[in-house]
mmCIF file of C-alpha atoms and ligand atoms in Angstrom:
data_model
loop_
_atom_site.group_PDB
_atom_site.id
_atom_site.type_symbol
_atom_site.label_atom_id
_atom_site.label_comp_id
_atom_site.label_asym_id
_atom_site.label_seq_id
_atom_site.Cartn_x
_atom_site.Cartn_y
_atom_site.Cartn_z
ATOM 1 C CA UNK T 514 -3.273 -11.460 15.474
ATOM 2 C CA UNK T 515 -1.131 -14.360 14.958
ATOM 3 C CA UNK T 516 2.347 -14.216 15.096
ATOM 4 C CA UNK T 517 5.386 -16.385 15.361
ATOM 5 C CA UNK T 518 7.262 -16.703 18.095
ATOM 6 C CA UNK T 519 10.786 -15.055 18.216
ATOM 7 C CA UNK T 520 13.585 -16.831 17.226
ATOM 8 C CA UNK T 521 17.569 -16.224 17.126
ATOM 9 C CA UNK T 522 18.167 -13.763 14.481
ATOM 10 C CA UNK T 523 21.122 -15.193 12.346
ATOM 11 C CA UNK T 524 20.712 -15.507 8.907
ATOM 12 C CA UNK T 525 23.126 -13.339 6.364
ATOM 13 C CA UNK T 526 21.894 -11.800 2.997
ATOM 14 C CA UNK T 527 24.527 -13.164 1.717
ATOM 15 C CA UNK T 528 23.722 -16.796 1.613
ATOM 16 C CA UNK T 529 20.893 -17.368 -1.082
ATOM 17 C CA UNK T 530 19.925 -20.982 0.161
ATOM 18 C CA UNK T 531 19.449 -19.561 3.602
ATOM 19 C CA UNK T 532 17.518 -16.132 2.584
ATOM 20 C CA UNK T 533 15.345 -18.805 0.526
ATOM 21 C CA UNK T 534 14.736 -20.910 3.338
ATOM 22 C CA UNK T 535 13.364 -17.790 5.981
ATOM 23 C CA UNK T 536 10.993 -16.986 2.864
ATOM 24 C CA UNK T 537 9.898 -20.148 2.718
ATOM 25 C CA UNK T 538 8.980 -20.118 6.232
ATOM 26 C CA UNK T 539 7.785 -17.000 6.168
ATOM 27 C CA UNK T 540 5.427 -18.187 3.272
ATOM 28 C CA UNK T 541 4.542 -21.099 5.185
ATOM 29 C CA UNK T 542 3.634 -19.183 8.345
ATOM 30 C CA UNK T 543 1.852 -16.646 6.349
ATOM 31 C CA UNK T 544 -0.320 -19.641 4.569
ATOM 32 C CA UNK T 545 -1.280 -21.279 7.872
ATOM 33 C CA UNK T 546 -2.351 -17.896 9.351
ATOM 34 C CA UNK T 547 -4.680 -17.165 6.462
ATOM 35 C CA UNK T 548 -7.394 -19.336 8.206
ATOM 36 C CA UNK T 549 -7.788 -17.011 11.264
ATOM 37 C CA UNK T 550 -9.166 -13.780 8.903
ATOM 38 C CA UNK T 551 -11.846 -13.034 7.036
ATOM 39 C CA UNK T 552 -12.238 -11.307 3.474
ATOM 40 C CA UNK T 553 -13.703 -7.755 3.425
ATOM 41 C CA UNK T 554 -17.480 -7.559 2.891
ATOM 42 C CA UNK T 555 -17.979 -4.009 2.968
ATOM 43 C CA UNK T 556 -17.391 -3.739 -0.825
ATOM 44 C CA UNK T 557 -19.383 -6.676 -2.007
ATOM 45 C CA UNK T 558 -17.222 -7.716 -4.870
ATOM 46 C CA UNK T 559 -14.416 -8.169 -2.466
ATOM 47 C CA UNK T 560 -16.377 -10.425 -0.461
ATOM 48 C CA UNK T 561 -15.816 -13.252 -3.658
ATOM 49 C CA UNK T 562 -12.052 -13.060 -2.894
ATOM 50 C CA UNK T 563 -10.497 -16.986 -1.682
ATOM 51 C CA UNK T 564 -9.558 -16.246 1.935
ATOM 52 C CA UNK T 565 -7.160 -19.442 1.540
ATOM 53 C CA UNK T 566 -5.329 -17.567 -1.294
ATOM 54 C CA UNK T 567 -1.596 -16.853 -0.342
ATOM 55 C CA UNK T 568 1.300 -15.503 -2.337
ATOM 56 C CA UNK T 569 4.443 -13.925 -1.581
ATOM 57 C CA UNK T 570 7.037 -12.498 -4.275
ATOM 58 C CA UNK T 571 10.419 -11.099 -3.389
ATOM 59 C CA UNK T 572 12.340 -9.257 -6.026
ATOM 60 C CA UNK T 573 15.741 -7.775 -5.651
ATOM 61 C CA UNK T 574 17.637 -5.335 -7.982
ATOM 62 C CA UNK T 575 20.024 -7.937 -9.615
ATOM 63 C CA UNK T 576 16.924 -9.513 -10.802
ATOM 64 C CA UNK T 577 16.751 -12.491 -8.166
ATOM 65 C CA UNK T 578 13.254 -13.734 -7.315
ATOM 66 C CA UNK T 579 11.406 -15.679 -4.923
ATOM 67 C CA UNK T 580 8.003 -16.317 -6.026
ATOM 68 C CA UNK T 581 5.792 -18.544 -3.474
ATOM 69 C CA UNK T 582 2.043 -19.381 -3.802
ATOM 70 C CA UNK T 583 -0.761 -17.290 -5.689
ATOM 71 C CA UNK T 584 1.609 -14.173 -7.124
ATOM 72 C CA UNK T 585 -0.219 -14.385 -10.524
ATOM 73 C CA UNK T 586 -4.003 -13.856 -9.380
ATOM 74 C CA UNK T 587 -5.349 -10.571 -10.219
ATOM 75 C CA UNK T 588 -6.735 -8.836 -7.128
ATOM 76 C CA UNK T 589 -7.913 -5.068 -6.576
ATOM 77 C CA UNK T 590 -5.156 -2.915 -5.490
ATOM 78 C CA UNK T 591 -7.602 -0.461 -2.692
ATOM 79 C CA UNK T 592 -5.612 1.453 -0.394
ATOM 80 C CA UNK T 593 -2.193 0.903 -1.952
ATOM 81 C CA UNK T 594 -2.714 2.839 -4.587
ATOM 82 C CA UNK T 595 -3.016 5.964 -2.061
ATOM 83 C CA UNK T 596 0.931 5.180 -2.236
ATOM 84 C CA UNK T 597 0.717 5.931 -6.103
ATOM 85 C CA UNK T 598 -1.339 8.793 -5.800
ATOM 86 C CA UNK T 599 0.692 10.477 -3.702
ATOM 87 C CA UNK T 600 4.148 9.897 -5.503
ATOM 88 C CA UNK T 601 2.185 11.392 -8.434
ATOM 89 C CA UNK T 602 1.056 14.556 -6.089
ATOM 90 C CA UNK T 603 4.694 14.981 -5.078
ATOM 91 C CA UNK T 604 6.333 14.472 -8.489
ATOM 92 C CA UNK T 605 3.817 17.260 -9.840
ATOM 93 C CA UNK T 606 3.156 19.492 -7.372
ATOM 94 C CA UNK T 607 6.124 19.423 -4.544
ATOM 95 C CA UNK T 608 6.412 18.906 -1.047
ATOM 96 C CA UNK T 609 5.220 21.775 0.161
ATOM 97 C CA UNK T 610 1.914 22.422 -1.679
ATOM 98 C CA UNK T 611 1.305 18.778 -0.715
ATOM 99 C CA UNK T 612 1.547 19.015 2.778
ATOM 100 C CA UNK T 613 -0.252 22.039 3.175
ATOM 101 C CA UNK T 614 -3.384 20.397 2.148
ATOM 102 C CA UNK T 615 -2.524 17.064 3.864
ATOM 103 C CA UNK T 616 -0.713 16.590 7.406
ATOM 104 C CA UNK T 617 1.886 13.639 7.854
ATOM 105 C CA UNK T 618 0.615 12.451 11.598
ATOM 106 C CA UNK T 619 -0.764 9.069 12.291
ATOM 107 C CA UNK T 620 -4.322 8.503 13.545
ATOM 108 C CA UNK T 621 -4.519 5.599 15.381
ATOM 109 C CA UNK T 622 -7.965 5.512 13.870
ATOM 110 C CA UNK T 623 -9.672 3.134 11.291
ATOM 111 C CA UNK T 624 -8.531 3.917 7.823
ATOM 112 C CA UNK T 625 -11.831 5.400 6.932
ATOM 113 C CA UNK T 626 -12.656 7.309 10.330
ATOM 114 C CA UNK T 627 -14.256 10.597 9.815
ATOM 115 C CA UNK T 628 -13.585 11.593 13.459
ATOM 116 C CA UNK T 629 -10.625 13.670 13.682
ATOM 117 C CA UNK T 630 -11.279 15.297 10.543
ATOM 118 C CA UNK T 631 -14.573 17.143 12.504
ATOM 119 C CA UNK T 632 -12.883 17.518 16.282
ATOM 120 C CA UNK T 633 -9.532 17.814 16.041
ATOM 121 C CA UNK T 634 -8.294 19.626 12.324
ATOM 122 C CA UNK T 635 -9.896 19.995 9.247
ATOM 123 C CA UNK T 636 -6.761 19.072 7.113
ATOM 124 C CA UNK T 637 -6.781 15.192 6.819
ATOM 125 C CA UNK T 638 -4.305 13.514 8.885
ATOM 126 C CA UNK T 639 -1.796 11.743 6.540
ATOM 127 C CA UNK T 640 -2.403 10.856 2.511
ATOM 128 C CA UNK T 641 -2.665 7.001 4.089
ATOM 129 C CA UNK T 642 -6.080 7.170 5.295
ATOM 130 C CA UNK T 643 -9.500 7.358 3.267
ATOM 131 C CA UNK T 644 -9.289 11.208 4.035
ATOM 132 C CA UNK T 645 -6.342 12.375 2.937
ATOM 133 C CA UNK T 646 -6.366 9.723 -0.089
ATOM 134 C CA UNK T 647 -9.315 11.728 -1.343
ATOM 135 C CA UNK T 648 -7.830 15.185 -0.702
ATOM 136 C CA UNK T 649 -4.412 14.322 -2.140
ATOM 137 C CA UNK T 650 -6.575 13.190 -5.487
ATOM 138 C CA UNK T 651 -8.363 16.350 -5.313
ATOM 139 C CA UNK T 652 -4.919 17.868 -6.184
ATOM 140 C CA UNK T 653 -4.420 15.435 -9.185
ATOM 141 C CA UNK T 654 -8.102 15.680 -10.407
ATOM 142 C CA UNK T 655 -7.923 18.496 -12.236
ATOM 143 C CA UNK T 656 -5.093 17.947 -14.007
ATOM 144 C CA UNK T 657 -5.006 13.932 -14.151
ATOM 145 C CA UNK T 658 -6.871 11.561 -16.065
ATOM 146 C CA UNK T 659 -7.473 7.977 -15.185
ATOM 147 C CA UNK T 660 -5.621 6.665 -18.324
ATOM 148 C CA UNK T 661 -2.951 9.326 -17.265
ATOM 149 C CA UNK T 662 -2.422 7.595 -13.287
ATOM 150 C CA UNK T 663 -3.005 3.992 -15.054
ATOM 151 C CA UNK T 664 0.105 4.996 -16.998
ATOM 152 C CA UNK T 665 2.114 5.656 -14.079
ATOM 153 C CA UNK T 666 0.990 2.663 -11.751
ATOM 154 C CA UNK T 667 2.121 0.428 -14.673
ATOM 155 C CA UNK T 668 5.420 2.084 -14.582
ATOM 156 C CA UNK T 669 5.915 2.183 -11.254
ATOM 157 C CA UNK T 670 4.866 -1.420 -10.486
ATOM 158 C CA UNK T 671 6.921 -2.785 -13.173
ATOM 159 C CA UNK T 672 3.761 -4.152 -15.076
ATOM 160 C CA UNK T 673 2.159 -3.443 -18.117
ATOM 161 C CA UNK T 674 -0.960 -5.264 -17.566
ATOM 162 C CA UNK T 675 -2.378 -3.351 -14.675
ATOM 163 C CA UNK T 676 -6.150 -2.853 -15.919
ATOM 164 C CA UNK T 677 -9.098 -1.311 -14.038
ATOM 165 C CA UNK T 678 -11.569 -4.290 -12.538
ATOM 166 C CA UNK T 679 -14.873 -2.787 -13.675
ATOM 167 C CA UNK T 680 -16.679 -4.959 -11.133
ATOM 168 C CA UNK T 681 -15.029 -3.874 -8.319
ATOM 169 C CA UNK T 682 -14.936 -0.289 -9.402
ATOM 170 C CA UNK T 683 -18.687 -0.403 -9.970
ATOM 171 C CA UNK T 684 -18.861 -2.184 -6.424
ATOM 172 C CA UNK T 685 -17.212 0.450 -4.688
ATOM 173 C CA UNK T 686 -18.827 3.255 -6.422
ATOM 174 C CA UNK T 687 -22.245 1.651 -5.975
ATOM 175 C CA UNK T 688 -21.180 1.510 -1.932
ATOM 176 C CA UNK T 689 -19.023 4.455 -1.436
ATOM 177 C CA UNK T 690 -21.662 6.610 0.626
ATOM 178 C CA UNK T 691 -18.600 6.957 3.103
ATOM 179 C CA UNK T 692 -16.044 8.069 0.752
ATOM 180 C CA UNK T 693 -18.448 10.393 -0.741
ATOM 181 C CA UNK T 694 -19.104 12.147 3.061
ATOM 182 C CA UNK T 695 -15.780 12.054 3.212
ATOM 183 C CA UNK T 696 -15.225 14.150 0.212
ATOM 184 C CA UNK T 697 -18.161 16.565 1.194
ATOM 185 C CA UNK T 698 -17.293 16.974 4.470
ATOM 186 C CA UNK T 699 -13.875 17.856 3.244
ATOM 187 C CA UNK T 700 -15.002 20.798 0.638
ATOM 188 C CA UNK T 701 -17.923 22.032 3.244
ATOM 189 C CA UNK T 702 -15.097 23.024 5.611
ATOM 190 C CA UNK T 703 -13.372 24.327 2.316
ATOM 191 C CA UNK T 704 -10.119 22.617 2.702
ATOM 192 C CA UNK T 705 -10.619 20.776 -0.641
ATOM 193 C CA UNK T 706 -11.369 22.133 -3.798
ATOM 194 C CA UNK T 707 -13.168 20.969 -6.777
ATOM 195 C CA UNK T 708 -15.842 18.258 -7.261
ATOM 196 C CA UNK T 709 -16.002 15.634 -4.927
ATOM 197 C CA UNK T 710 -18.124 13.411 -7.391
ATOM 198 C CA UNK T 711 -15.226 13.531 -9.732
ATOM 199 C CA UNK T 712 -12.917 13.337 -7.522
ATOM 200 C CA UNK T 713 -13.919 10.211 -5.300
ATOM 201 C CA UNK T 714 -14.823 8.695 -8.652
ATOM 202 C CA UNK T 715 -11.209 9.103 -9.663
ATOM 203 C CA UNK T 716 -10.164 7.606 -6.334
ATOM 204 C CA UNK T 717 -12.690 4.815 -6.474
ATOM 205 C CA UNK T 718 -10.869 3.716 -10.139
ATOM 206 C CA UNK T 719 -7.440 4.100 -8.491
ATOM 207 C CA UNK T 720 -8.804 1.638 -5.963
ATOM 208 C CA UNK T 721 -9.761 -0.859 -8.454
ATOM 209 C CA UNK T 722 -6.579 -1.395 -10.323
ATOM 210 C CA UNK T 723 -6.031 -5.398 -10.555
ATOM 211 C CA UNK T 724 -2.640 -6.112 -9.863
ATOM 212 C CA UNK T 725 -0.821 -9.292 -8.817
ATOM 213 C CA UNK T 726 1.857 -10.001 -5.593
ATOM 214 C CA UNK T 727 4.444 -9.677 -8.225
ATOM 215 C CA UNK T 728 3.127 -5.866 -9.350
ATOM 216 C CA UNK T 729 3.488 -5.171 -5.549
ATOM 217 C CA UNK T 730 7.209 -6.457 -5.230
ATOM 218 C CA UNK T 731 7.635 -4.534 -8.255
ATOM 219 C CA UNK T 732 6.661 -0.975 -6.859
ATOM 220 C CA UNK T 733 8.574 -2.155 -3.491
ATOM 221 C CA UNK T 734 11.485 -2.586 -5.495
ATOM 222 C CA UNK T 735 11.219 0.809 -6.933
ATOM 223 C CA UNK T 736 10.588 2.542 -3.616
ATOM 224 C CA UNK T 737 13.937 0.494 -2.640
ATOM 225 C CA UNK T 738 16.071 1.657 -5.256
ATOM 226 C CA UNK T 739 15.073 5.215 -4.196
ATOM 227 C CA UNK T 740 12.538 5.970 -7.275
ATOM 228 C CA UNK T 741 14.565 4.044 -10.148
ATOM 229 C CA UNK T 742 13.600 1.176 -12.093
ATOM 230 C CA UNK T 743 16.739 -0.665 -11.346
ATOM 231 C CA UNK T 744 16.362 -2.581 -15.257
ATOM 232 C CA UNK T 745 15.669 0.349 -17.420
ATOM 233 C CA UNK T 746 17.628 3.260 -15.232
ATOM 234 C CA UNK T 747 14.600 5.563 -15.434
ATOM 235 C CA UNK T 748 14.388 7.453 -12.723
ATOM 236 C CA UNK T 749 10.417 7.574 -12.105
ATOM 237 C CA UNK T 750 10.198 9.494 -8.311
ATOM 238 C CA UNK T 751 12.977 12.001 -6.829
ATOM 239 C CA UNK T 752 14.635 10.174 -4.209
ATOM 240 C CA UNK T 753 14.013 12.845 -1.963
ATOM 241 C CA UNK T 754 10.281 12.129 -2.694
ATOM 242 C CA UNK T 755 10.573 8.482 -2.278
ATOM 243 C CA UNK T 756 11.620 9.072 1.087
ATOM 244 C CA UNK T 757 9.113 11.299 2.140
ATOM 245 C CA UNK T 758 6.797 8.371 0.873
ATOM 246 C CA UNK T 759 8.505 5.717 2.357
ATOM 247 C CA UNK T 760 8.290 7.814 5.757
ATOM 248 C CA UNK T 761 4.877 8.323 5.550
ATOM 249 C CA UNK T 762 4.121 4.384 4.453
ATOM 250 C CA UNK T 763 6.649 3.422 8.067
ATOM 251 C CA UNK T 764 3.996 5.354 10.302
ATOM 252 C CA UNK T 765 0.727 5.231 8.386
ATOM 253 C CA UNK T 766 0.803 2.367 5.897
ATOM 254 C CA UNK T 767 -1.109 -0.091 7.915
ATOM 255 C CA UNK T 768 -3.652 2.151 9.557
ATOM 256 C CA UNK T 769 -4.400 1.996 13.044
ATOM 257 C CA UNK T 770 -1.967 -1.357 13.119
ATOM 258 C CA UNK T 771 0.901 0.783 11.867
ATOM 259 C CA UNK T 772 2.555 1.574 15.015
ATOM 260 C CA UNK T 773 2.679 -2.249 16.034
ATOM 261 C CA UNK T 774 3.842 -2.960 12.338
ATOM 262 C CA UNK T 775 6.785 -0.814 12.841
ATOM 263 C CA UNK T 776 7.859 -2.294 16.427
ATOM 264 C CA UNK T 777 7.323 -5.963 14.604
ATOM 265 C CA UNK T 778 8.436 -5.643 11.099
ATOM 266 C CA UNK T 779 10.026 -2.408 10.930
ATOM 267 C CA UNK T 780 9.780 -1.442 7.330
ATOM 268 C CA UNK T 781 8.049 0.749 4.790
ATOM 269 C CA UNK T 782 5.082 -0.873 3.693
ATOM 270 C CA UNK T 783 1.427 -0.671 2.531
ATOM 271 C CA UNK T 784 -1.548 -2.578 2.665
ATOM 272 C CA UNK T 785 -4.850 -2.548 0.909
ATOM 273 C CA UNK T 786 -8.380 -4.020 1.757
ATOM 274 C CA UNK T 787 -7.942 -6.248 -1.238
ATOM 275 C CA UNK T 788 -5.422 -8.674 0.664
ATOM 276 C CA UNK T 789 -2.369 -6.817 -0.836
ATOM 277 C CA UNK T 790 0.640 -5.735 0.884
ATOM 278 C CA UNK T 791 3.690 -3.982 -0.471
ATOM 279 C CA UNK T 792 7.092 -3.656 1.340
ATOM 280 C CA UNK T 793 10.432 -1.917 0.201
ATOM 281 C CA UNK T 794 13.130 -3.679 1.819
ATOM 282 C CA UNK T 795 17.102 -3.548 2.056
ATOM 283 C CA UNK T 796 18.804 -5.309 -0.841
ATOM 284 C CA UNK T 797 17.186 -3.508 -2.514
ATOM 285 C CA UNK T 798 13.944 -5.734 -2.243
ATOM 286 C CA UNK T 799 10.867 -5.499 -3.133
ATOM 287 C CA UNK T 800 8.059 -7.631 -1.174
ATOM 288 C CA UNK T 801 4.997 -8.121 -2.478
ATOM 289 C CA UNK T 802 1.941 -10.293 -0.765
ATOM 290 C CA UNK T 803 -1.426 -11.652 -1.846
ATOM 291 C CA UNK T 804 -3.689 -12.710 1.197
ATOM 292 C CA UNK T 805 -7.499 -11.461 0.853
ATOM 293 C CA UNK T 806 -8.307 -13.204 4.587
ATOM 294 C CA UNK T 807 -7.370 -9.786 6.862
ATOM 295 C CA UNK T 808 -7.650 -9.138 10.224
ATOM 296 C CA UNK T 809 -10.038 -6.793 12.218
ATOM 297 C CA UNK T 810 -7.748 -3.695 11.238
ATOM 298 C CA UNK T 811 -8.140 -4.912 7.277
ATOM 299 C CA UNK T 812 -4.567 -5.789 6.774
ATOM 300 C CA UNK T 813 -3.879 -9.317 5.338
ATOM 301 C CA UNK T 814 -3.172 -11.233 8.250
ATOM 302 C CA UNK T 815 -0.710 -13.887 6.032
ATOM 303 C CA UNK T 816 0.895 -11.243 4.883
ATOM 304 C CA UNK T 817 1.916 -9.454 8.479
ATOM 305 C CA UNK T 818 2.680 -13.086 9.536
ATOM 306 C CA UNK T 819 5.412 -13.715 6.592
ATOM 307 C CA UNK T 820 6.771 -10.473 7.157
ATOM 308 C CA UNK T 821 7.199 -10.251 10.980
ATOM 309 C CA UNK T 822 9.281 -13.697 10.246
ATOM 310 C CA UNK T 823 11.220 -12.544 7.138
ATOM 311 C CA UNK T 824 12.100 -9.368 9.058
ATOM 312 C CA UNK T 825 13.105 -10.857 12.267
ATOM 313 C CA UNK T 826 15.328 -13.629 10.785
ATOM 314 C CA UNK T 827 17.097 -11.834 8.037
ATOM 315 C CA UNK T 828 17.203 -8.457 10.563
ATOM 316 C CA UNK T 829 15.653 -6.291 8.037
ATOM 317 C CA UNK T 830 14.006 -3.960 10.697
ATOM 318 C CA UNK T 831 15.348 -0.170 10.231
ATOM 319 C CA UNK T 832 16.337 -0.542 13.494
ATOM 320 C CA UNK T 833 18.548 -3.404 13.697
ATOM 321 C CA UNK T 834 22.184 -2.271 13.380
ATOM 322 C CA UNK T 835 24.610 -4.426 12.108
HETATM 323 N N1 LIG S 671 -11.685 1.749 -1.641
HETATM 324 C C1 LIG S 671 -11.420 1.173 -0.055
HETATM 325 C C2 LIG S 671 -12.106 2.162 0.897
HETATM 326 O O1 LIG S 671 -12.108 3.220 0.131
HETATM 327 C C3 LIG S 671 -10.155 1.477 0.112
HETATM 328 C C4 LIG S 671 -9.894 1.061 1.987
HETATM 329 C C5 LIG S 671 -8.369 0.114 1.954
HETATM 330 O O2 LIG S 671 -7.720 -0.590 1.205
HETATM 331 N N2 LIG S 671 -8.230 0.317 3.066
HETATM 332 O O3 LIG S 671 -12.849 1.819 1.585
#
């Protein structure tokens, strides 16, 4: 992992020019880190991404934006859809019901690991790993169509242009045997109800939503505003559920790199193997990143690098007191 060295943190959030400079430095650090990463190839369609692409979009409640680099390219949301699915599940099934089906513990294992599921505890450890997200999807599949979930994704990402990426969906569906295995294992243990094929199909479709760095900034902004769309005043998720979602993102959002990200960046975030990262920050501010060159754990290397710089320089870490 390539991280910049620490410098003195002395920038005020109230100084727009200084803040812009910090974001620019973060962007430049992130851009140069991309050369050390590699695009995901286990879903064949993802291997076509341009590993040198990098974009950063920061969006504040007052409408202020910072738009750097590649922020209009559409790419698949992948695991970041787990945040959206969890939001819908909490909204319609409630906290108790959701967390009687899935735990809220980080695993320290890879996102698609099956290990703990069979050896430690039958319920998936958290909603941000594949097993947990598939379990959450089993709670939604009987009630919600793909169109319903897509409509919610558009609302919560402040992006009406989000659509299904058919190529990525087909590629995932063709090569998603491990996810199907997870679903059938959950079914065999009777922790999951329903039809594993239909459930994984909906999971694949949600992973294949085409977003931009800006859509992810929109999602981060709504989360930073406690579930409120700051531009329309519409409540999309209750603040208590947003607190839950951000806590799970903080502890589990970066797979088996969540602990290190918590120490180095200290903000709720979620990554996807398409190269996206959504981050919810004080301000309130949403930060969306796109950099498909990944580190070995499956996280955007440029995204991690940029976020560490920005969080440190602006003292955004949740445990920075001042
Ligand atoms: N669709 C991917 C999978 O299920 C999502 C994983 C990810 O982004 N980490 O394998």
